[in-house]
Tab-separated table of N, CA, C and O in Angstrom:
chain	number	residue	atom	x	y	z
M	29	UNK	N	91.663	99.442	80.888
M	29	UNK	CA	92.358	100.635	80.472
M	29	UNK	C	91.378	101.802	80.493
M	29	UNK	O	90.251	101.676	80.063
M	30	UNK	N	91.844	102.913	81.007
M	30	UNK	CA	91.031	104.124	81.070
M	30	UNK	C	91.673	105.184	80.188
M	30	UNK	O	92.865	105.447	80.279
M	31	UNK	N	90.881	105.782	79.331
M	31	UNK	CA	91.335	106.860	78.460
M	31	UNK	C	90.452	108.065	78.737
M	31	UNK	O	89.237	107.938	78.839
M	32	UNK	N	91.070	109.240	78.877
M	32	UNK	CA	90.313	110.455	79.179
M	32	UNK	C	90.959	111.640	78.477
M	32	UNK	O	92.107	111.568	78.054
M	33	UNK	N	90.229	112.727	78.366
M	33	UNK	CA	90.781	113.956	77.813
M	33	UNK	C	90.662	115.076	78.833
M	33	UNK	O	89.751	115.101	79.644
M	34	UNK	N	91.621	115.980	78.802
M	34	UNK	CA	91.583	117.198	79.609
M	34	UNK	C	91.939	118.330	78.659
M	34	UNK	O	92.931	118.247	77.939
M	35	UNK	N	91.149	119.350	78.624
M	35	UNK	CA	91.362	120.419	77.658
M	35	UNK	C	92.385	121.422	78.169
M	35	UNK	O	92.197	122.055	79.195
M	36	UNK	N	93.474	121.502	77.461
M	36	UNK	CA	94.563	122.411	77.753
M	36	UNK	C	95.513	122.360	76.573
M	36	UNK	O	95.326	121.574	75.645
M	37	UNK	N	96.550	123.150	76.585
M	37	UNK	CA	97.469	123.180	75.451
M	37	UNK	C	98.762	122.416	75.705
M	37	UNK	O	99.451	122.065	74.758
M	38	UNK	N	99.107	122.182	76.975
M	38	UNK	CA	100.365	121.516	77.296
M	38	UNK	C	100.334	121.032	78.744
M	38	UNK	O	99.424	121.361	79.501
M	39	UNK	N	101.359	120.289	79.111
M	39	UNK	CA	101.484	119.853	80.501
M	39	UNK	C	101.622	121.071	81.419
M	39	UNK	O	101.009	121.120	82.488
M	40	UNK	N	102.385	122.060	81.007
M	40	UNK	CA	102.548	123.279	81.815
M	40	UNK	C	101.203	123.961	82.038
M	40	UNK	O	100.913	124.440	83.138
M	41	UNK	N	100.365	123.985	81.014
M	41	UNK	CA	99.030	124.560	81.119
M	41	UNK	C	98.188	123.769	82.116
M	41	UNK	O	97.457	124.333	82.919
M	42	UNK	N	98.297	122.456	82.078
M	42	UNK	CA	97.573	121.583	83.006
M	42	UNK	C	98.008	121.846	84.454
M	42	UNK	O	97.182	121.889	85.363
M	43	UNK	N	99.305	122.072	84.666
M	43	UNK	CA	99.822	122.313	86.016
M	43	UNK	C	99.353	123.643	86.591
M	43	UNK	O	99.323	123.813	87.804
M	44	UNK	N	98.971	124.576	85.733
M	44	UNK	CA	98.473	125.876	86.204
M	44	UNK	C	96.961	125.892	86.400
M	44	UNK	O	96.416	126.855	86.917
M	45	UNK	N	96.278	124.837	85.997
M	45	UNK	CA	94.824	124.781	86.109
M	45	UNK	C	94.441	124.161	87.453
M	45	UNK	O	94.725	122.985	87.700
M	46	UNK	N	93.797	124.918	88.353
M	46	UNK	CA	93.519	124.410	89.698
M	46	UNK	C	92.588	123.195	89.730
M	46	UNK	O	92.634	122.414	90.672
M	47	UNK	N	91.771	123.015	88.718
M	47	UNK	CA	90.868	121.862	88.694
M	47	UNK	C	91.511	120.633	88.065
M	47	UNK	O	91.253	119.508	88.478
M	48	UNK	N	92.362	120.827	87.063
M	48	UNK	CA	92.943	119.701	86.342
M	48	UNK	C	94.284	119.231	86.892
M	48	UNK	O	94.719	118.129	86.595
M	49	UNK	N	94.956	120.045	87.691
M	49	UNK	CA	96.288	119.702	88.186
M	49	UNK	C	96.271	118.406	89.007
M	49	UNK	O	97.257	117.677	89.062
M	50	UNK	N	95.136	118.075	89.585
M	50	UNK	CA	95.040	116.832	90.369
M	50	UNK	C	95.256	115.601	89.504
M	50	UNK	O	95.702	114.569	89.986
M	51	UNK	N	94.966	115.682	88.211
M	51	UNK	CA	95.216	114.560	87.310
M	51	UNK	C	96.704	114.243	87.213
M	51	UNK	O	97.096	113.106	86.974
M	52	UNK	N	97.537	115.265	87.392
M	52	UNK	CA	98.988	115.101	87.320
M	52	UNK	C	99.608	114.866	88.702
M	52	UNK	O	100.820	114.879	88.841
M	53	UNK	N	98.794	114.682	89.718
M	53	UNK	CA	99.300	114.433	91.066
M	53	UNK	C	99.166	115.611	92.003
M	53	UNK	O	99.458	115.505	93.185
M	54	UNK	N	98.760	116.763	91.487
M	54	UNK	CA	98.643	117.950	92.331
M	54	UNK	C	99.994	118.599	92.548
M	54	UNK	O	101.041	118.002	92.305
M	55	UNK	N	99.974	119.836	92.985
M	55	UNK	CA	101.199	120.593	93.245
M	55	UNK	C	101.085	121.232	94.617
M	55	UNK	O	100.027	121.749	94.978
M	56	UNK	N	102.172	121.143	95.377
M	56	UNK	CA	102.194	121.769	96.701
M	56	UNK	C	103.496	122.542	96.878
M	56	UNK	O	104.513	122.206	96.294
M	57	UNK	N	103.435	123.575	97.699
M	57	UNK	CA	104.613	124.362	98.026
M	57	UNK	C	105.250	123.763	99.274
M	57	UNK	O	104.566	123.488	100.256
M	58	UNK	N	106.562	123.561	99.220
M	58	UNK	CA	107.296	122.958	100.322
M	58	UNK	C	108.328	123.969	100.818
M	58	UNK	O	109.041	124.579	100.021
M	59	UNK	N	108.403	124.155	102.146
M	59	UNK	CA	109.387	125.050	102.745
M	59	UNK	C	110.656	124.269	103.054
M	59	UNK	O	110.601	123.203	103.668
M	60	UNK	N	111.794	124.807	102.624
M	60	UNK	CA	113.080	124.147	102.819
M	60	UNK	C	113.798	124.715	104.034
M	60	UNK	O	113.626	125.885	104.380
M	61	UNK	N	114.601	123.899	104.652
M	61	UNK	CA	115.450	124.369	105.747
M	61	UNK	C	116.569	125.241	105.200
M	61	UNK	O	116.837	125.259	103.993
M	62	UNK	N	117.252	125.956	106.072
M	62	UNK	CA	118.307	126.874	105.643
M	62	UNK	C	119.413	126.166	104.865
M	62	UNK	O	119.839	126.638	103.821
M	63	UNK	N	119.879	125.023	105.367
M	63	UNK	CA	120.974	124.309	104.708
M	63	UNK	C	120.559	123.822	103.324
M	63	UNK	O	121.316	123.938	102.359
M	64	UNK	N	119.363	123.286	103.226
M	64	UNK	CA	118.879	122.797	101.931
M	64	UNK	C	118.681	123.950	100.962
M	64	UNK	O	119.019	123.843	99.775
M	65	UNK	N	118.144	125.057	101.420
M	65	UNK	CA	117.920	126.223	100.561
M	65	UNK	C	119.243	126.755	100.016
M	65	UNK	O	119.326	127.168	98.860
M	66	UNK	N	120.296	126.743	100.826
M	66	UNK	CA	121.596	127.234	100.379
M	66	UNK	C	122.194	126.341	99.295
M	66	UNK	O	122.936	126.801	98.446
M	67	UNK	N	121.850	125.042	99.307
M	67	UNK	CA	122.375	124.111	98.308
M	67	UNK	C	121.661	124.230	96.958
M	67	UNK	O	122.173	123.767	95.954
M	68	UNK	N	120.489	124.844	96.928
M	68	UNK	CA	119.782	125.005	95.657
M	68	UNK	C	120.433	126.120	94.848
M	68	UNK	O	121.085	127.012	95.410
M	69	UNK	N	120.249	126.070	93.545
M	69	UNK	CA	120.879	127.072	92.680
M	69	UNK	C	120.321	128.475	92.911
M	69	UNK	O	121.019	129.455	92.743
M	70	UNK	N	119.044	128.565	93.311
M	70	UNK	CA	118.441	129.888	93.501
M	70	UNK	C	118.496	130.361	94.950
M	70	UNK	O	118.296	131.537	95.220
M	71	UNK	N	118.736	129.444	95.879
M	71	UNK	CA	118.748	129.808	97.293
M	71	UNK	C	117.357	130.044	97.859
M	71	UNK	O	117.209	130.555	98.967
M	72	UNK	N	116.331	129.662	97.122
M	72	UNK	CA	114.943	129.891	97.546
M	72	UNK	C	114.575	129.014	98.735
M	72	UNK	O	115.024	127.880	98.846
M	73	UNK	N	113.743	129.542	99.612
M	73	UNK	CA	113.301	128.809	100.804
M	73	UNK	C	112.090	127.919	100.522
M	73	UNK	O	111.736	127.090	101.340
M	74	UNK	N	111.440	128.097	99.386
M	74	UNK	CA	110.295	127.258	99.032
M	74	UNK	C	110.475	126.742	97.611
M	74	UNK	O	111.190	127.342	96.804
M	75	UNK	N	109.826	125.624	97.328
M	75	UNK	CA	109.789	125.094	95.967
M	75	UNK	C	108.488	124.324	95.779
M	75	UNK	O	107.847	123.907	96.751
M	76	UNK	N	108.108	124.151	94.534
M	76	UNK	CA	106.904	123.393	94.219
M	76	UNK	C	107.266	121.938	93.980
M	76	UNK	O	108.280	121.644	93.341
M	77	UNK	N	106.443	121.038	94.514
M	77	UNK	CA	106.633	119.605	94.326
M	77	UNK	C	105.297	118.960	93.991
M	77	UNK	O	104.239	119.498	94.324
M	78	UNK	N	105.361	117.801	93.364
M	78	UNK	CA	104.154	117.022	93.097
M	78	UNK	C	103.622	116.524	94.429
M	78	UNK	O	104.355	116.008	95.263
M	79	UNK	N	102.317	116.670	94.655
M	79	UNK	CA	101.711	116.344	95.945
M	79	UNK	C	101.404	114.861	96.098
M	79	UNK	O	101.378	114.347	97.213
M	80	UNK	N	101.175	114.160	95.007
M	80	UNK	CA	100.804	112.751	95.100
M	80	UNK	C	100.984	112.055	93.768
M	80	UNK	O	101.631	112.569	92.856
M	81	UNK	N	100.387	110.891	93.660
M	81	UNK	CA	100.495	110.104	92.440
M	81	UNK	C	99.598	110.675	91.340
M	81	UNK	O	98.503	111.158	91.615
M	82	UNK	N	100.079	110.611	90.126
M	82	UNK	CA	99.274	111.039	88.978
M	82	UNK	C	98.181	110.011	88.719
M	82	UNK	O	98.347	108.826	88.996
M	83	UNK	N	97.068	110.451	88.197
M	83	UNK	CA	95.951	109.561	87.887
M	83	UNK	C	96.312	108.650	86.716
M	83	UNK	O	95.961	107.471	86.698
M	84	UNK	N	97.043	109.182	85.729
M	84	UNK	CA	97.409	108.432	84.534
M	84	UNK	C	98.919	108.274	84.465
M	84	UNK	O	99.661	109.109	84.951
M	85	UNK	N	99.382	107.212	83.823
M	85	UNK	CA	100.813	106.983	83.660
M	85	UNK	C	101.368	107.698	82.442
M	85	UNK	O	102.521	108.123	82.438
M	86	UNK	N	100.567	107.819	81.383
M	86	UNK	CA	101.014	108.387	80.112
M	86	UNK	C	100.145	109.584	79.760
M	86	UNK	O	98.938	109.562	79.983
M	87	UNK	N	100.760	110.625	79.198
M	87	UNK	CA	100.034	111.808	78.766
M	87	UNK	C	100.437	112.120	77.329
M	87	UNK	O	101.622	112.046	76.989
M	88	UNK	N	99.466	112.424	76.488
M	88	UNK	CA	99.730	112.779	75.089
M	88	UNK	C	99.202	114.185	74.845
M	88	UNK	O	98.034	114.459	75.078
M	89	UNK	N	100.079	115.082	74.395
M	89	UNK	CA	99.696	116.444	74.030
M	89	UNK	C	99.539	116.495	72.516
M	89	UNK	O	100.492	116.211	71.782
M	90	UNK	N	98.366	116.844	72.038
M	90	UNK	CA	98.166	117.035	70.605
M	90	UNK	C	98.660	118.425	70.255
M	90	UNK	O	98.169	119.422	70.771
M	91	UNK	N	99.650	118.514	69.370
M	91	UNK	CA	100.280	119.788	69.054
M	91	UNK	C	99.919	120.316	67.680
M	91	UNK	O	100.414	121.348	67.267
M	92	UNK	N	99.101	119.633	66.985
M	92	UNK	CA	98.709	120.050	65.648
M	92	UNK	C	98.418	118.814	64.814
M	92	UNK	O	98.549	117.682	65.274
M	93	UNK	N	98.069	119.025	63.606
M	93	UNK	CA	97.719	117.920	62.715
M	93	UNK	C	98.934	117.001	62.507
M	93	UNK	O	99.960	117.427	61.985
M	94	UNK	N	98.814	115.771	62.963
M	94	UNK	CA	99.865	114.788	62.775
M	94	UNK	C	101.083	114.974	63.654
M	94	UNK	O	102.140	114.414	63.396
M	95	UNK	N	100.971	115.761	64.721
M	95	UNK	CA	102.125	116.006	65.612
M	95	UNK	C	101.652	115.974	67.057
M	95	UNK	O	100.660	116.617	67.408
M	96	UNK	N	102.373	115.224	67.888
M	96	UNK	CA	102.016	115.151	69.297
M	96	UNK	C	103.249	114.910	70.144
M	96	UNK	O	104.286	114.476	69.659
M	97	UNK	N	103.157	115.222	71.414
M	97	UNK	CA	104.235	115.012	72.392
M	97	UNK	C	103.751	113.960	73.383
M	97	UNK	O	102.674	114.095	73.955
M	98	UNK	N	104.563	112.928	73.580
M	98	UNK	CA	104.195	111.817	74.448
M	98	UNK	C	105.054	111.850	75.712
M	98	UNK	O	106.285	111.838	75.633
M	99	UNK	N	104.395	111.891	76.853
M	99	UNK	CA	105.058	111.814	78.159
M	99	UNK	C	104.840	110.387	78.655
M	99	UNK	O	103.731	110.026	79.063
M	100	UNK	N	105.878	109.549	78.593
M	100	UNK	CA	105.744	108.146	78.987
M	100	UNK	C	105.643	107.982	80.500
M	100	UNK	O	105.184	106.955	80.983
M	101	UNK	N	106.065	108.978	81.242
M	101	UNK	CA	105.913	108.999	82.694
M	101	UNK	C	105.378	110.370	83.092
M	101	UNK	O	106.135	111.350	83.121
M	102	UNK	N	104.089	110.452	83.388
M	102	UNK	CA	103.496	111.730	83.788
M	102	UNK	C	104.210	112.259	85.029
M	102	UNK	O	104.584	113.432	85.090
M	103	UNK	N	104.426	111.395	86.012
M	103	UNK	CA	105.071	111.841	87.250
M	103	UNK	C	106.485	112.342	86.993
M	103	UNK	O	106.899	113.368	87.537
M	104	UNK	N	107.246	111.673	86.137
M	104	UNK	CA	108.598	112.124	85.801
M	104	UNK	C	108.588	113.462	85.093
M	104	UNK	O	109.417	114.333	85.376
M	105	UNK	N	107.646	113.641	84.173
M	105	UNK	CA	107.547	114.914	83.457
M	105	UNK	C	107.128	116.047	84.384
M	105	UNK	O	107.649	117.161	84.300
M	106	UNK	N	106.185	115.772	85.279
M	106	UNK	CA	105.743	116.790	86.244
M	106	UNK	C	106.892	117.164	87.165
M	106	UNK	O	107.169	118.353	87.389
M	107	UNK	N	107.598	116.169	87.695
M	107	UNK	CA	108.729	116.447	88.584
M	107	UNK	C	109.794	117.275	87.871
M	107	UNK	O	110.342	118.224	88.437
M	108	UNK	N	110.097	116.938	86.620
M	108	UNK	CA	111.078	117.706	85.851
M	108	UNK	C	110.638	119.132	85.606
M	108	UNK	O	111.414	120.071	85.744
M	109	UNK	N	109.366	119.308	85.247
M	109	UNK	CA	108.845	120.652	84.990
M	109	UNK	C	108.865	121.499	86.257
M	109	UNK	O	109.232	122.675	86.222
M	110	UNK	N	108.473	120.912	87.390
M	110	UNK	CA	108.451	121.674	88.646
M	110	UNK	C	109.855	122.011	89.141
M	110	UNK	O	110.050	122.990	89.853
M	111	UNK	N	110.843	121.204	88.747
M	111	UNK	CA	112.227	121.473	89.130
M	111	UNK	C	112.869	122.519	88.220
M	111	UNK	O	114.031	122.874	88.403
M	112	UNK	N	112.116	122.996	87.221
M	112	UNK	CA	112.628	124.031	86.342
M	112	UNK	C	113.246	123.497	85.066
M	112	UNK	O	113.755	124.265	84.255
M	113	UNK	N	113.201	122.207	84.871
M	113	UNK	CA	113.757	121.614	83.659
M	113	UNK	C	112.679	121.347	82.626
M	113	UNK	O	111.514	121.689	82.809
M	114	UNK	N	113.088	120.725	81.570
M	114	UNK	CA	112.148	120.361	80.520
M	114	UNK	C	111.482	119.033	80.882
M	114	UNK	O	112.132	118.138	81.418
M	115	UNK	N	110.210	118.901	80.593
M	115	UNK	CA	109.547	117.619	80.835
M	115	UNK	C	110.177	116.523	79.977
M	115	UNK	O	110.650	116.783	78.868
M	116	UNK	N	110.202	115.316	80.486
M	116	UNK	CA	110.745	114.177	79.761
M	116	UNK	C	109.687	113.677	78.782
M	116	UNK	O	108.774	112.958	79.168
M	117	UNK	N	109.789	114.084	77.516
M	117	UNK	CA	108.766	113.751	76.528
M	117	UNK	C	109.406	113.509	75.170
M	117	UNK	O	110.533	113.944	74.908
M	118	UNK	N	108.679	112.805	74.322
M	118	UNK	CA	109.119	112.506	72.969
M	118	UNK	C	108.131	113.129	71.988
M	118	UNK	O	106.919	112.950	72.142
M	119	UNK	N	108.644	113.845	70.998
M	119	UNK	CA	107.772	114.427	69.981
M	119	UNK	C	107.641	113.417	68.853
M	119	UNK	O	108.633	112.842	68.393
M	120	UNK	N	106.403	113.185	68.435
M	120	UNK	CA	106.115	112.234	67.364
M	120	UNK	C	105.385	112.975	66.241
M	120	UNK	O	104.647	113.923	66.488
M	121	UNK	N	105.610	112.523	65.033
M	121	UNK	CA	104.916	113.099	63.878
M	121	UNK	C	104.455	111.976	62.971
M	121	UNK	O	105.091	110.920	62.903
M	122	UNK	N	103.367	112.231	62.292
M	122	UNK	CA	102.807	111.250	61.370
M	122	UNK	C	102.408	111.937	60.085
M	122	UNK	O	101.765	112.979	60.111
M	123	UNK	N	102.808	111.366	59.008
M	123	UNK	CA	102.376	111.896	57.714
M	123	UNK	C	103.295	112.831	57.050
M	123	UNK	O	104.216	113.392	57.282
């Protein structure tokens, strides 16, 4: 088992950091064809996607004393965040 820390405030913060984003699989811009772009809600010709596999399966965000957010699937949370939705995470509290 490998445990590591990356300094940031949230998964969104990690995705904006050019050095740390690789831990979450990296982010790449993808150009869509006309038909696919028309089917999207925004009609945009490009979108951001995860570039590869995440280094870790689970991510824990420390949100304060006795409170944290657990992402049981880093790749699922990254994909959800890049699609404009909320990351798939559970908030936990202790004490």
